[in-house]
PDB file of C-alpha atoms in Angstrom:
ATOM      1  CA  MET A 132     180.482 118.049 101.228  1.00 70.00           C
ATOM      2  CA  ALA A 133     178.523 114.704 100.288  1.00 80.00           C
ATOM      3  CA  GLU A 134     176.457 114.700 103.875  1.00 79.00           C
ATOM      4  CA  LEU A 135     174.986 118.331 103.006  1.00 81.00           C
ATOM      5  CA  ARG A 136     173.775 117.665  99.982  1.00 89.00           C
ATOM      6  CA  LYS A 137     172.170 114.588 101.322  1.00 90.00           C
ATOM      7  CA  ARG A 138     170.397 116.264 103.654  1.00 88.00           C
ATOM      8  CA  GLU A 139     168.747 119.023 100.775  1.00 93.00           C
ATOM      9  CA  LYS A 140     168.133 116.339  99.374  1.00 94.00           C
ATOM     10  CA  LYS A 141     166.250 115.535 102.774  1.00 93.00           C
ATOM     11  CA  VAL A 142     164.259 119.101 103.401  1.00 93.00           C
ATOM     12  CA  GLU A 143     163.766 119.326  99.342  1.00 95.00           C
ATOM     13  CA  ALA A 144     161.639 116.044  99.768  1.00 95.00           C
ATOM     14  CA  ARG A 145     160.293 117.088 102.852  1.00 95.00           C
ATOM     15  CA  LEU A 146     159.008 120.414 101.675  1.00 95.00           C
ATOM     16  CA  LYS A 147     157.731 118.397  98.403  1.00 96.00           C
ATOM     17  CA  ARG A 148     155.517 116.224 100.536  1.00 95.00           C
ATOM     18  CA  LYS A 149     154.267 119.018 103.237  1.00 95.00           C
ATOM     19  CA  ARG A 150     153.365 120.588  99.078  1.00 96.00           C
ATOM     20  CA  ARG A 151     151.479 118.133  98.352  1.00 95.00           C
ATOM     21  CA  ILE A 152     149.359 117.930 101.529  1.00 93.00           C
ATOM     22  CA  ARG A 153     149.048 121.122 101.573  1.00 94.00           C
ATOM     23  CA  LYS A 154     146.606 121.200  97.664  1.00 94.00           C
ATOM     24  CA  LYS A 155     143.703 119.425  99.901  1.00 94.00           C
ATOM     25  CA  ILE A 156     143.514 121.114 102.939  1.00 93.00           C
ATOM     26  CA  PHE A 157     142.555 123.883 104.364  1.00 92.00           C
ATOM     27  CA  GLY A 158     141.509 125.499 107.575  1.00 91.00           C
ATOM     28  CA  THR A 159     138.089 127.658 107.681  1.00 90.00           C
ATOM     29  CA  PRO A 160     136.829 129.403 110.718  1.00 90.00           C
ATOM     30  CA  GLU A 161     134.558 126.037 111.468  1.00 93.00           C
ATOM     31  CA  ARG A 162     137.258 123.538 111.169  1.00 95.00           C
ATOM     32  CA  PRO A 163     140.404 125.688 110.992  1.00 97.00           C
ATOM     33  CA  ARG A 164     144.283 123.272 109.958  1.00 96.00           C
ATOM     34  CA  LEU A 165     146.741 122.312 113.579  1.00 97.00           C
ATOM     35  CA  CYS A 166     149.717 122.644 112.014  1.00 97.00           C
ATOM     36  CA  VAL A 167     153.349 120.685 113.361  1.00 97.00           C
ATOM     37  CA  TYR A 168     156.120 121.969 113.045  1.00 97.00           C
ATOM     38  CA  LYS A 169     159.724 120.218 114.457  1.00 96.00           C
ATOM     39  CA  SER A 170     163.361 120.898 114.140  1.00 95.00           C
ATOM     40  CA  LEU A 171     166.067 118.941 115.115  1.00 93.00           C
ATOM     41  CA  LYS A 172     165.580 120.364 119.422  1.00 92.00           C
ATOM     42  CA  HIS A 173     161.855 121.832 119.123  1.00 94.00           C
ATOM     43  CA  ILE A 174     159.211 121.196 118.118  1.00 96.00           C
ATOM     44  CA  CYS A 175     155.592 123.764 117.822  1.00 97.00           C
ATOM     45  CA  ALA A 176     151.987 123.508 116.576  1.00 97.00           C
ATOM     46  CA  GLN A 177     150.057 126.747 115.272  1.00 97.00           C
ATOM     47  CA  ILE A 178     146.015 126.120 114.614  1.00 97.00           C
ATOM     48  CA  ILE A 179     145.646 128.218 111.872  1.00 97.00           C
ATOM     49  CA  ASP A 180     142.175 130.296 109.705  1.00 95.00           C
ATOM     50  CA  ASP A 181     143.233 129.819 106.376  1.00 94.00           C
ATOM     51  CA  VAL A 182     140.400 131.699 105.311  1.00 94.00           C
ATOM     52  CA  THR A 183     141.343 135.226 107.502  1.00 94.00           C
ATOM     53  CA  GLY A 184     145.282 133.287 107.474  1.00 93.00           C
ATOM     54  CA  HIS A 185     145.473 133.906 110.582  1.00 95.00           C
ATOM     55  CA  THR A 186     147.316 132.427 113.664  1.00 96.00           C
ATOM     56  CA  LEU A 187     144.224 131.471 116.393  1.00 96.00           C
ATOM     57  CA  VAL A 188     146.062 129.839 118.633  1.00 97.00           C
ATOM     58  CA  ALA A 189     150.355 128.208 119.059  1.00 97.00           C
ATOM     59  CA  ALA A 190     151.838 125.923 121.203  1.00 97.00           C
ATOM     60  CA  SER A 191     156.031 125.075 121.365  1.00 96.00           C
ATOM     61  CA  SER A 192     158.503 123.236 123.710  1.00 95.00           C
ATOM     62  CA  LEU A 193     160.309 127.118 123.888  1.00 94.00           C
ATOM     63  CA  SER A 194     156.187 128.783 125.115  1.00 93.00           C
ATOM     64  CA  PRO A 195     156.676 129.036 128.954  1.00 93.00           C
ATOM     65  CA  GLU A 196     154.331 126.304 130.318  1.00 89.00           C
ATOM     66  CA  ILE A 197     156.732 123.895 128.704  1.00 92.00           C
ATOM     67  CA  ARG A 198     159.811 125.056 129.394  1.00 89.00           C
ATOM     68  CA  GLU A 199     160.494 125.767 133.275  1.00 88.00           C
ATOM     69  CA  LYS A 200     159.824 121.295 133.102  1.00 86.00           C
ATOM     70  CA  ILE A 201     161.607 120.750 130.050  1.00 86.00           C
ATOM     71  CA  ALA A 202     164.872 119.056 131.843  1.00 83.00           C
ATOM     72  CA  GLU A 203     162.692 116.825 133.691  1.00 86.00           C
ATOM     73  CA  LEU A 204     160.984 116.093 130.435  1.00 85.00           C
ATOM     74  CA  ARG A 205     163.326 115.149 128.676  1.00 83.00           C
ATOM     75  CA  SER A 206     164.981 113.411 131.443  1.00 87.00           C
ATOM     76  CA  GLN A 207     161.851 111.560 131.992  1.00 88.00           C
ATOM     77  CA  GLY A 208     161.565 110.105 127.633  1.00 84.00           C
ATOM     78  CA  GLY A 209     163.473 112.357 126.199  1.00 89.00           C
ATOM     79  CA  LYS A 210     161.948 114.194 122.985  1.00 93.00           C
ATOM     80  CA  ILE A 211     158.218 112.624 122.917  1.00 94.00           C
ATOM     81  CA  GLU A 212     157.150 113.798 126.716  1.00 94.00           C
ATOM     82  CA  VAL A 213     158.170 117.121 125.507  1.00 95.00           C
ATOM     83  CA  ALA A 214     156.181 116.399 122.425  1.00 95.00           C
ATOM     84  CA  LYS A 215     153.264 114.840 124.486  1.00 95.00           C
ATOM     85  CA  ALA A 216     153.425 118.159 126.606  1.00 95.00           C
ATOM     86  CA  VAL A 217     153.258 120.974 123.432  1.00 96.00           C
ATOM     87  CA  GLY A 218     150.239 118.860 122.304  1.00 97.00           C
ATOM     88  CA  GLU A 219     147.900 119.279 125.242  1.00 96.00           C
ATOM     89  CA  LEU A 220     149.298 122.563 126.312  1.00 96.00           C
ATOM     90  CA  ILE A 221     147.103 122.880 121.886  1.00 97.00           C
ATOM     91  CA  ALA A 222     144.410 121.406 123.438  1.00 97.00           C
ATOM     92  CA  LYS A 223     143.928 122.955 126.720  1.00 97.00           C
ATOM     93  CA  LYS A 224     144.228 126.831 124.726  1.00 97.00           C
ATOM     94  CA  ALA A 225     141.980 126.096 122.400  1.00 97.00           C
ATOM     95  CA  LEU A 226     139.031 124.664 123.734  1.00 97.00           C
ATOM     96  CA  GLU A 227     139.654 128.363 125.755  1.00 97.00           C
ATOM     97  CA  LYS A 228     139.125 129.447 122.695  1.00 96.00           C
ATOM     98  CA  GLY A 229     136.407 127.517 121.544  1.00 95.00           C
ATOM     99  CA  ILE A 230     138.048 125.078 118.929  1.00 96.00           C
ATOM    100  CA  THR A 231     136.825 121.071 119.273  1.00 95.00           C
ATOM    101  CA  LYS A 232     137.405 119.862 115.474  1.00 96.00           C
ATOM    102  CA  VAL A 233     140.336 120.370 113.491  1.00 97.00           C
ATOM    103  CA  VAL A 234     142.238 119.295 110.414  1.00 96.00           C
ATOM    104  CA  PHE A 235     145.508 118.572 110.884  1.00 96.00           C
ATOM    105  CA  ASP A 236     148.996 118.504 109.178  1.00 96.00           C
ATOM    106  CA  ARG A 237     151.993 116.700 109.520  1.00 95.00           C
ATOM    107  CA  GLY A 238     154.080 119.583 107.480  1.00 93.00           C
ATOM    108  CA  GLY A 239     155.756 116.735 105.599  1.00 94.00           C
ATOM    109  CA  PHE A 240     157.222 114.708 108.470  1.00 95.00           C
ATOM    110  CA  LYS A 241     156.325 111.062 108.706  1.00 94.00           C
ATOM    111  CA  TYR A 242     152.582 110.732 111.183  1.00 96.00           C
ATOM    112  CA  HIS A 243     155.717 108.860 113.905  1.00 96.00           C
ATOM    113  CA  GLY A 244     157.324 110.098 117.177  1.00 95.00           C
ATOM    114  CA  ARG A 245     156.939 113.081 117.884  1.00 96.00           C
ATOM    115  CA  ILE A 246     153.947 113.845 115.502  1.00 97.00           C
ATOM    116  CA  LYS A 247     152.047 110.989 116.340  1.00 97.00           C
ATOM    117  CA  ALA A 248     152.798 111.765 120.345  1.00 97.00           C
ATOM    118  CA  LEU A 249     151.737 115.530 119.226  1.00 97.00           C
ATOM    119  CA  ALA A 250     148.628 113.999 117.159  1.00 97.00           C
ATOM    120  CA  ASP A 251     147.149 111.542 120.061  1.00 97.00           C
ATOM    121  CA  ALA A 252     148.028 114.326 123.134  1.00 97.00           C
ATOM    122  CA  ALA A 253     145.811 116.315 121.724  1.00 97.00           C
ATOM    123  CA  ARG A 254     143.393 113.893 120.517  1.00 97.00           C
ATOM    124  CA  ALA A 255     143.713 113.355 124.372  1.00 97.00           C
ATOM    125  CA  ALA A 256     143.033 116.222 126.083  1.00 96.00           C
ATOM    126  CA  GLY A 257     140.097 116.824 123.835  1.00 95.00           C
ATOM    127  CA  LEU A 258     140.690 117.820 120.081  1.00 95.00           C
ATOM    128  CA  GLN A 259     138.913 116.006 116.981  1.00 95.00           C
ATOM    129  CA  PHE A 260     140.395 115.911 114.322  1.00 88.00           C
TER     130      PHE A 260
END
């Protein structure tokens, strides 16, 4: 029971950080928001135009491009390698749609580990933020 309450507190703290971050970050058509979410098994990223409220581009570890090689990636370097692949995929899809500049929204997660790997891979693939 105590373990469950501890987990709830962690989630509440992350959501509080997320709300605090979202007060300052806003995606425009010229510079949309790159939003990242991670669960224990998967990671996903979306590029969102907050003016219209539409998702322009999305990629996750459940995407068909990554799903077929997920076992290979996890054997190479674990979930961090999967996050790098998602970062490269989201950048590739964004560049195809003509999106080059984004605002990074870490979703209340620490800029560390998988979040950092995704961001670095997206930058290396050509996104600017």
